[in-house]
Amino acid sequence: MINISEVFETTNMIEHENLDVRTVTMGISLFDCISTDVDETCRRIADKIRRCASGLAPTAEHIASEFGIPIINKRISVTPISLVGASCCKSASDYVKICKTLDSVAAEVGVNFLGGFSAIVSKGMTESDRLLIESIPEALASTDIVCASVNVGSTKNGINMDAVKLMGETVKKAAELTADRQCIACAKLVVLCNAPDDNPFMAGAFLGVTQPDAVINVGVSGPGVVLSSLRKCRGESFQVLCDTIKKTAFKITRVGQMVAQEAASRLGVPFGIIDLSLAPTPAIGDSVADIIEAMGIEKCGAPGTTAALALLNDQVKKGGVMASSYVGGLSGAFIPVSEDAGMISAAQCGALSIEKLEAMTCVCSVGLDMIAISGSTTAATISGIIADEAAIGMVNQKTTAVRIIPVVGKDVGDSIELGGLLGTAPIMNVNPYGCEEFISRGGSIPAPIHSFKN
């Protein structure tokens, strides 16, 4: 039974420690929208999303108002569009048409983002997959709300290096087409390995083929709450540190569980999962980097950072899984540079490099996220960064990702302002030595030996 002290504690988390429900995401299957005509497919997609999601935004707003819990984003994830468009899309322009339909109907129903302009190509690419990837730069440059993702590898299948090469080129082109808008298309594009099919967070959200016709997935976030708790136990042992994080994660997840159940019940849609990731914002005090520093690291990126992040990620998961029977998605700590005030500061002062971030991705939720680099960086180098991150995911049986922004006309020492949750990105230094010969070999990197478990 909830007592009055717990009510006051939760209220304090919301009012003073930046506790929020980052997103209520409705997953919508589009398999029943498939036809052989692209215009008919677009019409069916728009009708299905209107029918399922017209109540999503107002319902989330009512819950937020009723319970006093901030719900920052309302989002939609859909079936990977390369599967939906396979029967009707004969050119990249056909996929752009579907993307514009998704963007229009998402704006109409009042959501902040829609994910699922996606392809799953870890084993190989169909012609439909190839056309969708080809369409991504124009599709994202001509829309505002749609996010794209491509899964290029998995522990079971290895890494599709042909797709990795293509994605390096795709990221470059997306940056060029939105050079007049801080290369914003790249902030809506992520390349993944071991992508989960129930992730409510963008830009990697899509509804997997094993999911129901519609489902509610909720992502919670509370770096500020964890930070506040850790500041109260400075100098304590690791046991106290771990217990504090676990107990805090439990409380944060219970808030998300309540919101998820209420939203699912009111919308008449099954409740799927809680993603208990610590997703930071540019707001001061809502930073994963600050949590690491509160553990005793002088500056995020210093020796000890990876160990501190590993501890944080593990204890968040341990606390969260006790609070909900349905934990999924990514669930852990995110380290997006531009979206975390502490990460921005660490990158600007030189404490945090891309190489150190890569080491940190071995133990966190996702990967190299929201990193701005010089616009002169080659497509092959971007592909090499993607390949490195995919290899970490493949070998360690975890999700990894790259969301990188080669900013046209900018170099190390400059920065870009993306606004809102996307924040400010300092241009980070990239190793100047190339890997074009490696990336151009063609074919796939095979799955590791420990993938064979049948």
CSV table of C-alpha atoms in Angstrom, one decimal:
chain,number,residue,atom,x,y,z
A,1,MET,CA,0.0,0.0,0.0
A,2,ILE,CA,1.3,3.5,-0.9
A,3,ASN,CA,1.9,5.7,2.1
A,4,ILE,CA,1.9,9.5,2.2
A,5,SER,CA,5.7,9.7,2.4
A,6,GLU,CA,6.0,7.9,-0.9
A,7,VAL,CA,3.5,10.4,-2.5
A,8,PHE,CA,5.6,13.3,-1.3
A,9,GLU,CA,8.8,11.6,-2.5
A,10,THR,CA,7.4,11.1,-6.0
A,11,THR,CA,6.1,14.7,-6.1
A,12,ASN,CA,9.6,15.9,-5.2
A,13,MET,CA,11.1,13.8,-8.0
A,14,ILE,CA,8.8,15.4,-10.5
A,15,GLU,CA,9.1,19.0,-9.3
A,16,HIS,CA,12.8,19.2,-8.5
A,17,GLU,CA,14.6,16.2,-10.0
A,18,ASN,CA,13.4,16.1,-13.6
A,19,LEU,CA,11.5,12.8,-13.3
A,20,ASP,CA,9.3,12.3,-16.4
A,21,VAL,CA,7.8,9.7,-18.6
A,22,ARG,CA,9.9,10.4,-21.7
A,23,THR,CA,7.4,8.8,-24.1
A,24,VAL,CA,4.2,6.9,-24.5
A,25,THR,CA,4.7,5.1,-27.8
A,26,MET,CA,1.9,3.3,-29.7
A,27,GLY,CA,3.1,0.5,-31.9
A,28,ILE,CA,0.9,-0.1,-35.0
A,29,SER,CA,1.1,-3.0,-37.4
A,30,LEU,CA,0.7,-2.0,-41.0
A,31,PHE,CA,0.7,-5.4,-42.6
A,32,ASP,CA,-3.0,-5.1,-43.3
A,33,CYS,CA,-2.2,-1.9,-45.3
A,34,ILE,CA,-0.2,-3.7,-48.0
A,35,SER,CA,-1.4,-3.5,-51.6
A,36,THR,CA,0.2,-3.5,-55.0
A,37,ASP,CA,-0.5,0.2,-55.6
A,38,VAL,CA,1.6,2.8,-53.7
A,39,ASP,CA,-1.2,5.3,-53.5
A,40,GLU,CA,-3.6,2.7,-52.1
A,41,THR,CA,-1.0,1.7,-49.6
A,42,CYS,CA,-0.6,5.3,-48.5
A,43,ARG,CA,-4.4,5.7,-48.1
A,44,ARG,CA,-4.6,2.5,-46.0
A,45,ILE,CA,-1.6,3.6,-43.9
A,46,ALA,CA,-3.2,7.0,-43.1
A,47,ASP,CA,-6.6,5.4,-42.3
A,48,LYS,CA,-5.0,2.8,-40.0
A,49,ILE,CA,-2.9,5.3,-38.1
A,50,ARG,CA,-5.9,7.7,-37.7
A,51,ARG,CA,-8.1,4.8,-36.5
A,52,CYS,CA,-5.6,3.6,-33.9
A,53,ALA,CA,-3.8,6.7,-32.8
A,54,SER,CA,-6.2,9.6,-32.9
A,55,GLY,CA,-6.7,9.3,-29.1
A,56,LEU,CA,-3.1,8.8,-28.2
A,57,ALA,CA,-2.0,12.4,-27.6
A,58,PRO,CA,-5.2,13.6,-25.8
A,59,THR,CA,-5.1,10.4,-23.6
A,60,ALA,CA,-1.5,11.0,-22.6
A,61,GLU,CA,-2.2,14.6,-21.9
A,62,HIS,CA,-5.2,13.7,-19.7
A,63,ILE,CA,-3.1,11.2,-17.7
A,64,ALA,CA,-0.3,13.7,-17.3
A,65,SER,CA,-2.7,16.3,-16.0
A,66,GLU,CA,-4.6,13.9,-13.8
A,67,PHE,CA,-1.6,12.3,-12.1
A,68,GLY,CA,0.8,15.3,-12.3
A,69,ILE,CA,3.4,13.3,-14.2
A,70,PRO,CA,5.1,15.0,-17.1
A,71,ILE,CA,4.8,13.0,-20.4
A,72,ILE,CA,7.3,14.6,-22.7
A,73,ASN,CA,6.6,12.9,-26.0
A,74,LYS,CA,3.7,11.0,-27.7
A,75,ARG,CA,5.1,8.7,-30.4
A,76,ILE,CA,4.1,6.0,-32.9
A,77,SER,CA,6.2,3.1,-34.2
A,78,VAL,CA,5.1,1.1,-37.2
A,79,THR,CA,6.0,-2.1,-39.0
A,80,PRO,CA,9.3,-1.7,-40.9
A,81,ILE,CA,8.3,0.1,-44.1
A,82,SER,CA,10.6,-2.0,-46.3
A,83,LEU,CA,8.2,-4.9,-45.6
A,84,VAL,CA,5.1,-2.8,-46.1
A,85,GLY,CA,6.2,-1.3,-49.3
A,86,ALA,CA,7.7,-4.4,-50.9
A,87,SER,CA,4.7,-5.1,-53.1
A,88,CYS,CA,4.1,-1.6,-54.3
A,89,CYS,CA,7.3,0.4,-54.3
A,90,LYS,CA,9.2,0.2,-57.5
A,91,SER,CA,11.5,3.2,-57.0
A,92,ALA,CA,13.0,5.2,-54.2
A,93,SER,CA,10.5,8.0,-54.9
A,94,ASP,CA,7.7,5.6,-54.0
A,95,TYR,CA,9.2,5.2,-50.6
A,96,VAL,CA,9.5,9.0,-50.3
A,97,LYS,CA,5.7,9.1,-51.0
A,98,ILE,CA,5.0,6.7,-48.1
A,99,CYS,CA,7.3,8.7,-45.8
A,100,LYS,CA,5.5,11.9,-46.5
A,101,THR,CA,2.2,10.1,-45.8
A,102,LEU,CA,3.5,8.9,-42.5
A,103,ASP,CA,4.7,12.4,-41.7
A,104,SER,CA,1.4,14.0,-42.5
A,105,VAL,CA,-0.8,11.6,-40.6
A,106,ALA,CA,1.6,11.7,-37.6
A,107,ALA,CA,1.3,15.5,-37.4
A,108,GLU,CA,-2.5,15.1,-37.8
A,109,VAL,CA,-2.9,12.9,-34.8
A,110,GLY,CA,-0.6,15.1,-32.7
A,111,VAL,CA,2.4,12.9,-32.0
A,112,ASN,CA,6.0,14.2,-31.8
A,113,PHE,CA,7.8,11.4,-33.7
A,114,LEU,CA,7.0,8.4,-35.8
A,115,GLY,CA,9.5,5.6,-36.1
A,116,GLY,CA,9.6,2.6,-38.5
A,117,PHE,CA,10.9,4.0,-41.8
A,118,SER,CA,13.2,1.0,-41.4
A,119,ALA,CA,14.8,-2.0,-43.0
A,120,ILE,CA,16.3,-5.1,-41.3
A,121,VAL,CA,19.2,-6.2,-43.4
A,122,SER,CA,21.6,-8.0,-41.0
A,123,LYS,CA,21.7,-11.1,-43.3
A,124,GLY,CA,21.2,-9.5,-46.7
A,125,MET,CA,19.2,-6.9,-48.6
A,126,THR,CA,16.1,-7.4,-50.7
A,127,GLU,CA,15.4,-5.0,-53.6
A,128,SER,CA,12.8,-3.4,-51.3
A,129,ASP,CA,15.4,-2.9,-48.6
A,130,ARG,CA,17.8,-1.3,-51.0
A,131,LEU,CA,15.2,1.1,-52.4
A,132,LEU,CA,14.1,2.2,-49.0
A,133,ILE,CA,17.7,2.9,-48.0
A,134,GLU,CA,18.2,4.8,-51.2
A,135,SER,CA,15.2,6.9,-50.4
A,136,ILE,CA,16.2,7.8,-46.8
A,137,PRO,CA,18.1,11.1,-47.5
A,138,GLU,CA,15.3,12.6,-49.5
A,139,ALA,CA,12.6,11.1,-47.3
A,140,LEU,CA,14.1,12.6,-44.1
A,141,ALA,CA,15.0,15.9,-45.8
A,142,SER,CA,11.4,16.4,-46.9
A,143,THR,CA,9.7,15.4,-43.6
A,144,ASP,CA,9.8,16.6,-40.0
A,145,ILE,CA,8.4,13.8,-37.7
A,146,VAL,CA,9.5,10.5,-39.3
A,147,CYS,CA,12.6,8.7,-38.1
A,148,ALA,CA,14.5,6.1,-40.0
A,149,SER,CA,16.6,3.1,-38.8
A,150,VAL,CA,18.5,0.3,-40.5
A,151,ASN,CA,19.6,-2.8,-38.7
A,152,VAL,CA,22.8,-4.0,-40.3
A,153,GLY,CA,23.9,-6.8,-38.0
A,154,SER,CA,23.0,-9.2,-35.2
A,155,THR,CA,24.7,-11.8,-33.1
A,156,LYS,CA,22.9,-14.6,-35.0
A,157,ASN,CA,23.6,-13.3,-38.5
A,158,GLY,CA,26.9,-11.3,-38.4
A,159,ILE,CA,27.3,-7.9,-40.0
A,160,ASN,CA,26.2,-7.1,-43.5
A,161,MET,CA,29.2,-5.0,-44.6
A,162,ASP,CA,27.5,-4.1,-48.0
A,163,ALA,CA,24.8,-2.5,-45.9
A,164,VAL,CA,27.4,-0.8,-43.7
A,165,LYS,CA,29.1,0.7,-46.7
A,166,LEU,CA,25.7,1.9,-48.1
A,167,MET,CA,24.7,3.5,-44.7
A,168,GLY,CA,27.9,5.5,-44.6
A,169,GLU,CA,27.1,7.0,-48.0
A,170,THR,CA,23.4,7.5,-46.9
A,171,VAL,CA,24.4,9.4,-43.8
A,172,LYS,CA,26.6,11.7,-45.9
A,173,LYS,CA,23.9,12.4,-48.4
A,174,ALA,CA,21.3,13.0,-45.7
A,175,ALA,CA,23.6,15.6,-44.2
A,176,GLU,CA,24.2,17.3,-47.5
A,177,LEU,CA,20.5,17.5,-48.3
A,178,THR,CA,19.8,19.3,-45.0
A,179,ALA,CA,23.0,21.4,-44.8
A,180,ASP,CA,20.9,24.5,-44.5
A,181,ARG,CA,19.2,23.1,-41.4
A,182,GLN,CA,22.1,21.9,-39.3
A,183,CYS,CA,22.1,18.6,-41.1
A,184,ILE,CA,19.0,17.6,-39.1
A,185,ALA,CA,18.1,14.6,-41.2
A,186,CYS,CA,21.0,12.7,-39.6
A,187,ALA,CA,19.5,13.3,-36.2
A,188,LYS,CA,16.5,11.2,-37.3
A,189,LEU,CA,18.6,8.3,-38.7
A,190,VAL,CA,20.2,5.5,-36.7
A,191,VAL,CA,22.1,2.4,-37.8
A,192,LEU,CA,21.7,-0.5,-35.4
A,193,CYS,CA,22.9,-4.0,-34.5
A,194,ASN,CA,20.6,-6.3,-32.6
A,195,ALA,CA,17.7,-3.9,-32.8
A,196,PRO,CA,14.9,-4.7,-30.4
A,197,ASP,CA,11.4,-4.8,-31.9
A,198,ASP,CA,9.6,-3.2,-28.9
A,199,ASN,CA,11.8,-0.1,-28.4
A,200,PRO,CA,9.7,3.1,-27.7
A,201,PHE,CA,12.7,5.5,-28.1
A,202,MET,CA,13.6,7.3,-31.3
A,203,ALA,CA,15.2,7.2,-33.8
A,204,GLY,CA,15.3,3.3,-33.6
A,205,ALA,CA,11.7,2.5,-32.8
A,206,PHE,CA,9.8,0.1,-35.1
A,207,LEU,CA,7.1,-2.5,-34.4
A,208,GLY,CA,8.5,-6.0,-34.9
A,209,VAL,CA,6.8,-8.7,-36.8
A,210,THR,CA,6.1,-10.7,-33.7
A,211,GLN,CA,4.2,-7.8,-32.1
A,212,PRO,CA,0.4,-7.4,-31.8
A,213,ASP,CA,-1.7,-5.3,-34.1
A,214,ALA,CA,-1.4,-2.4,-31.7
A,215,VAL,CA,0.5,-2.0,-28.4
A,216,ILE,CA,1.5,0.6,-25.9
A,217,ASN,CA,5.2,0.8,-24.9
A,218,VAL,CA,6.4,3.4,-22.4
A,219,GLY,CA,9.8,4.8,-21.9
A,220,VAL,CA,10.6,6.4,-18.5
A,221,SER,CA,13.5,8.6,-17.7
A,222,GLY,CA,15.0,9.9,-14.5
A,223,PRO,CA,18.8,10.8,-14.5
A,224,GLY,CA,18.0,13.7,-12.3
A,225,VAL,CA,16.4,11.5,-9.7
A,226,VAL,CA,19.4,9.1,-9.7
A,227,LEU,CA,21.8,12.0,-9.5
A,228,SER,CA,20.0,13.5,-6.5
A,229,SER,CA,20.1,10.1,-4.7
A,230,LEU,CA,23.8,9.6,-5.3
A,231,ARG,CA,24.7,13.1,-4.1
A,232,LYS,CA,23.3,12.0,-0.7
A,233,CYS,CA,25.7,9.0,-0.4
A,234,ARG,CA,29.1,10.5,-1.3
A,235,GLY,CA,32.0,8.5,0.2
A,236,GLU,CA,29.9,5.5,0.8
A,237,SER,CA,30.9,2.0,-0.3
A,238,PHE,CA,30.0,0.4,-3.6
A,239,GLN,CA,27.4,-1.7,-1.9
A,240,VAL,CA,25.6,1.5,-0.7
A,241,LEU,CA,26.0,3.0,-4.2
A,242,CYS,CA,24.4,0.0,-5.9
A,243,ASP,CA,21.6,-0.3,-3.4
A,244,THR,CA,20.8,3.4,-3.9
A,245,ILE,CA,20.6,3.1,-7.7
A,246,LYS,CA,18.5,0.0,-7.5
A,247,LYS,CA,16.0,1.5,-5.1
A,248,THR,CA,15.8,4.7,-7.2
A,249,ALA,CA,15.3,2.8,-10.5
A,250,PHE,CA,12.5,0.8,-8.8
A,251,LYS,CA,10.6,4.0,-7.9
A,252,ILE,CA,11.1,5.5,-11.4
A,253,THR,CA,9.9,2.3,-13.1
A,254,ARG,CA,6.8,2.1,-10.9
A,255,VAL,CA,5.8,5.6,-12.2
A,256,GLY,CA,6.2,4.4,-15.8
A,257,GLN,CA,4.2,1.2,-15.1
A,258,MET,CA,1.3,3.2,-13.8
A,259,VAL,CA,1.2,5.5,-16.8
A,260,ALA,CA,1.6,2.5,-19.2
A,261,GLN,CA,-1.3,0.6,-17.6
A,262,GLU,CA,-3.6,3.7,-17.6
A,263,ALA,CA,-2.8,4.5,-21.2
A,264,ALA,CA,-3.3,1.0,-22.4
A,265,SER,CA,-6.6,0.7,-20.5
A,266,ARG,CA,-8.0,4.0,-21.7
A,267,LEU,CA,-7.0,3.4,-25.4
A,268,GLY,CA,-8.1,-0.2,-25.4
A,269,VAL,CA,-4.7,-1.4,-26.6
A,270,PRO,CA,-2.5,-4.1,-24.9
A,271,PHE,CA,0.3,-2.9,-22.7
A,272,GLY,CA,3.6,-4.1,-24.0
A,273,ILE,CA,6.8,-3.1,-22.1
A,274,ILE,CA,8.4,-0.5,-19.9
A,275,ASP,CA,11.8,0.7,-21.2
A,276,LEU,CA,13.5,1.9,-18.0
A,277,SER,CA,16.3,3.7,-19.8
A,278,LEU,CA,18.0,6.8,-18.2
A,279,ALA,CA,17.5,9.1,-21.2
A,280,PRO,CA,19.1,12.5,-20.4
A,281,THR,CA,18.1,16.0,-21.7
A,282,PRO,CA,20.1,19.2,-22.2
A,283,ALA,CA,18.6,20.5,-18.9
A,284,ILE,CA,21.1,21.0,-16.1
A,285,GLY,CA,20.8,18.2,-13.5
A,286,ASP,CA,19.3,15.7,-16.0
A,287,SER,CA,22.6,14.2,-17.1
A,288,VAL,CA,24.1,10.7,-17.1
A,289,ALA,CA,27.5,12.3,-17.3
A,290,ASP,CA,26.7,14.1,-14.0
A,291,ILE,CA,25.7,10.8,-12.4
A,292,ILE,CA,29.1,9.3,-13.4
A,293,GLU,CA,30.9,12.3,-11.9
A,294,ALA,CA,28.8,12.1,-8.7
A,295,MET,CA,30.2,8.6,-8.3
A,296,GLY,CA,33.7,10.1,-8.0
A,297,ILE,CA,34.9,10.5,-11.5
A,298,GLU,CA,36.4,14.0,-11.9
A,299,LYS,CA,35.1,14.5,-15.5
A,300,CYS,CA,33.1,12.1,-17.6
A,301,GLY,CA,35.6,10.3,-19.9
A,302,ALA,CA,38.4,10.1,-17.2
A,303,PRO,CA,39.7,6.7,-16.2
A,304,GLY,CA,37.1,4.8,-14.3
A,305,THR,CA,34.2,6.2,-16.5
A,306,THR,CA,33.5,2.9,-18.2
A,307,ALA,CA,33.4,1.0,-14.8
A,308,ALA,CA,31.1,3.6,-13.3
A,309,LEU,CA,28.7,3.4,-16.4
A,310,ALA,CA,28.7,-0.4,-16.2
A,311,LEU,CA,27.7,-0.3,-12.5
A,312,LEU,CA,25.0,2.3,-13.3
A,313,ASN,CA,23.5,0.3,-16.2
A,314,ASP,CA,23.4,-2.9,-14.3
A,315,GLN,CA,21.9,-1.5,-11.2
A,316,VAL,CA,19.2,0.4,-13.2
A,317,LYS,CA,18.2,-2.9,-14.8
A,318,LYS,CA,18.2,-4.8,-11.5
A,319,GLY,CA,16.0,-2.2,-9.8
A,320,GLY,CA,13.7,-1.8,-12.8
A,321,VAL,CA,12.9,-5.5,-13.4
A,322,MET,CA,11.6,-5.7,-9.8
A,323,ALA,CA,9.1,-2.9,-10.5
A,324,SER,CA,7.6,-4.4,-13.7
A,325,SER,CA,7.1,-7.9,-15.1
A,326,TYR,CA,7.3,-6.5,-18.6
A,327,VAL,CA,10.6,-4.7,-19.0
A,328,GLY,CA,11.9,-4.5,-22.6
A,329,GLY,CA,13.2,-2.2,-25.3
A,330,LEU,CA,16.7,-1.0,-24.4
A,331,SER,CA,16.5,-0.4,-20.7
A,332,GLY,CA,19.7,1.1,-19.2
A,333,ALA,CA,21.7,4.3,-19.5
A,334,PHE,CA,21.8,6.4,-22.7
A,335,ILE,CA,24.9,8.5,-23.5
A,336,PRO,CA,23.8,10.8,-26.4
A,337,VAL,CA,26.4,13.6,-26.5
A,338,SER,CA,24.2,16.5,-27.7
A,339,GLU,CA,21.3,15.6,-25.4
A,340,ASP,CA,23.3,15.5,-22.2
A,341,ALA,CA,24.6,18.7,-20.7
A,342,GLY,CA,27.4,16.9,-18.9
A,343,MET,CA,28.5,15.0,-22.0
A,344,ILE,CA,28.6,18.3,-24.0
A,345,SER,CA,30.8,19.8,-21.3
A,346,ALA,CA,33.1,16.8,-21.2
A,347,ALA,CA,33.4,16.7,-25.0
A,348,GLN,CA,34.1,20.5,-25.1
A,349,CYS,CA,36.9,20.3,-22.6
A,350,GLY,CA,38.6,17.3,-24.2
A,351,ALA,CA,37.8,14.7,-21.4
A,352,LEU,CA,35.5,12.8,-23.7
A,353,SER,CA,36.6,11.4,-27.1
A,354,ILE,CA,34.8,9.3,-29.7
A,355,GLU,CA,37.2,6.4,-28.8
A,356,LYS,CA,36.3,6.7,-25.1
A,357,LEU,CA,32.6,6.8,-26.0
A,358,GLU,CA,33.1,3.6,-28.0
A,359,ALA,CA,34.5,1.9,-25.0
A,360,MET,CA,31.5,3.1,-22.9
A,361,THR,CA,29.1,1.7,-25.4
A,362,CYS,CA,30.3,-1.8,-24.5
A,363,VAL,CA,28.4,-1.4,-21.2
A,364,CYS,CA,25.6,1.0,-21.8
A,365,SER,CA,22.2,0.8,-23.5
A,366,VAL,CA,22.8,1.7,-27.0
A,367,GLY,CA,25.9,3.2,-28.7
A,368,LEU,CA,27.5,6.3,-30.3
A,369,ASP,CA,24.5,8.6,-30.2
A,370,MET,CA,24.0,12.2,-31.4
A,371,ILE,CA,27.6,12.8,-32.1
A,372,ALA,CA,28.5,15.7,-34.5
A,373,ILE,CA,31.6,15.4,-36.6
A,374,SER,CA,33.3,17.4,-39.4
A,375,GLY,CA,31.4,17.5,-42.7
A,376,SER,CA,34.6,16.6,-44.4
A,377,THR,CA,34.6,13.2,-42.8
A,378,THR,CA,34.4,10.6,-45.6
A,379,ALA,CA,31.6,8.1,-46.1
A,380,ALA,CA,34.1,5.2,-45.7
A,381,THR,CA,35.1,6.6,-42.3
A,382,ILE,CA,31.5,6.8,-41.2
A,383,SER,CA,31.0,3.2,-42.3
A,384,GLY,CA,34.1,2.2,-40.3
A,385,ILE,CA,32.6,3.8,-37.2
A,386,ILE,CA,29.3,1.9,-37.9
A,387,ALA,CA,31.2,-1.3,-38.4
A,388,ASP,CA,33.1,-0.9,-35.1
A,389,GLU,CA,29.9,-0.3,-33.1
A,390,ALA,CA,28.1,-3.2,-34.8
A,391,ALA,CA,31.0,-5.5,-33.9
A,392,ILE,CA,30.6,-4.5,-30.3
A,393,GLY,CA,26.9,-5.4,-30.4
A,394,MET,CA,27.4,-8.6,-32.3
A,395,VAL,CA,30.1,-10.0,-30.1
A,396,ASN,CA,28.6,-8.9,-26.8
A,397,GLN,CA,25.0,-9.9,-27.7
A,398,LYS,CA,23.7,-6.4,-27.0
A,399,THR,CA,22.0,-3.6,-28.9
A,400,THR,CA,24.4,-1.0,-30.3
A,401,ALA,CA,23.8,1.9,-32.6
A,402,VAL,CA,25.3,4.9,-34.4
A,403,ARG,CA,23.5,8.2,-34.8
A,404,ILE,CA,26.2,10.5,-36.2
A,405,ILE,CA,26.0,13.9,-37.8
A,406,PRO,CA,28.6,15.0,-40.3
A,407,VAL,CA,28.0,18.7,-40.3
A,408,VAL,CA,28.6,20.3,-43.7
A,409,GLY,CA,30.8,23.4,-43.4
A,410,LYS,CA,31.8,22.8,-39.7
A,411,ASP,CA,35.0,21.4,-38.1
A,412,VAL,CA,36.4,20.6,-34.7
A,413,GLY,CA,35.9,23.6,-32.4
A,414,ASP,CA,32.5,24.5,-33.9
A,415,SER,CA,29.1,23.4,-32.7
A,416,ILE,CA,25.5,23.1,-33.9
A,417,GLU,CA,22.3,24.0,-32.2
A,418,LEU,CA,19.6,21.4,-32.8
A,419,GLY,CA,17.1,22.6,-30.3
A,420,GLY,CA,14.6,20.9,-27.9
A,421,LEU,CA,15.6,17.4,-26.7
A,422,LEU,CA,18.2,17.2,-29.4
A,423,GLY,CA,20.3,19.9,-27.7
A,424,THR,CA,23.7,21.3,-28.8
A,425,ALA,CA,26.4,19.2,-30.4
A,426,PRO,CA,30.1,20.1,-30.3
A,427,ILE,CA,32.0,18.9,-33.4
A,428,MET,CA,34.2,16.0,-32.2
A,429,ASN,CA,37.5,14.9,-33.6
A,430,VAL,CA,37.6,11.7,-35.7
A,431,ASN,CA,40.8,9.6,-36.3
A,432,PRO,CA,42.2,11.0,-39.6
A,433,TYR,CA,43.4,7.6,-40.9
A,434,GLY,CA,41.1,5.8,-43.3
A,435,CYS,CA,39.5,2.4,-43.8
A,436,GLU,CA,38.2,2.6,-47.3
A,437,GLU,CA,39.9,-0.6,-48.5
A,438,PHE,CA,38.4,-2.6,-45.6
A,439,ILE,CA,34.9,-1.2,-46.1
A,440,SER,CA,35.0,-1.8,-49.9
A,441,ARG,CA,35.7,-5.6,-49.6
A,442,GLY,CA,32.0,-6.5,-50.0
A,443,GLY,CA,30.1,-9.3,-48.3
A,444,SER,CA,29.5,-9.9,-44.6
A,445,ILE,CA,31.4,-10.5,-41.4
A,446,PRO,CA,30.2,-13.8,-40.1
A,447,ALA,CA,28.4,-14.4,-36.8
A,448,PRO,CA,30.7,-15.2,-33.8
A,449,ILE,CA,31.2,-18.7,-32.7
A,450,HIS,CA,29.1,-18.2,-29.6
A,451,SER,CA,26.0,-17.4,-31.7
A,452,PHE,CA,25.5,-21.1,-32.4
A,453,LYS,CA,23.2,-22.2,-29.6
A,454,ASN,CA,20.6,-24.4,-31.3
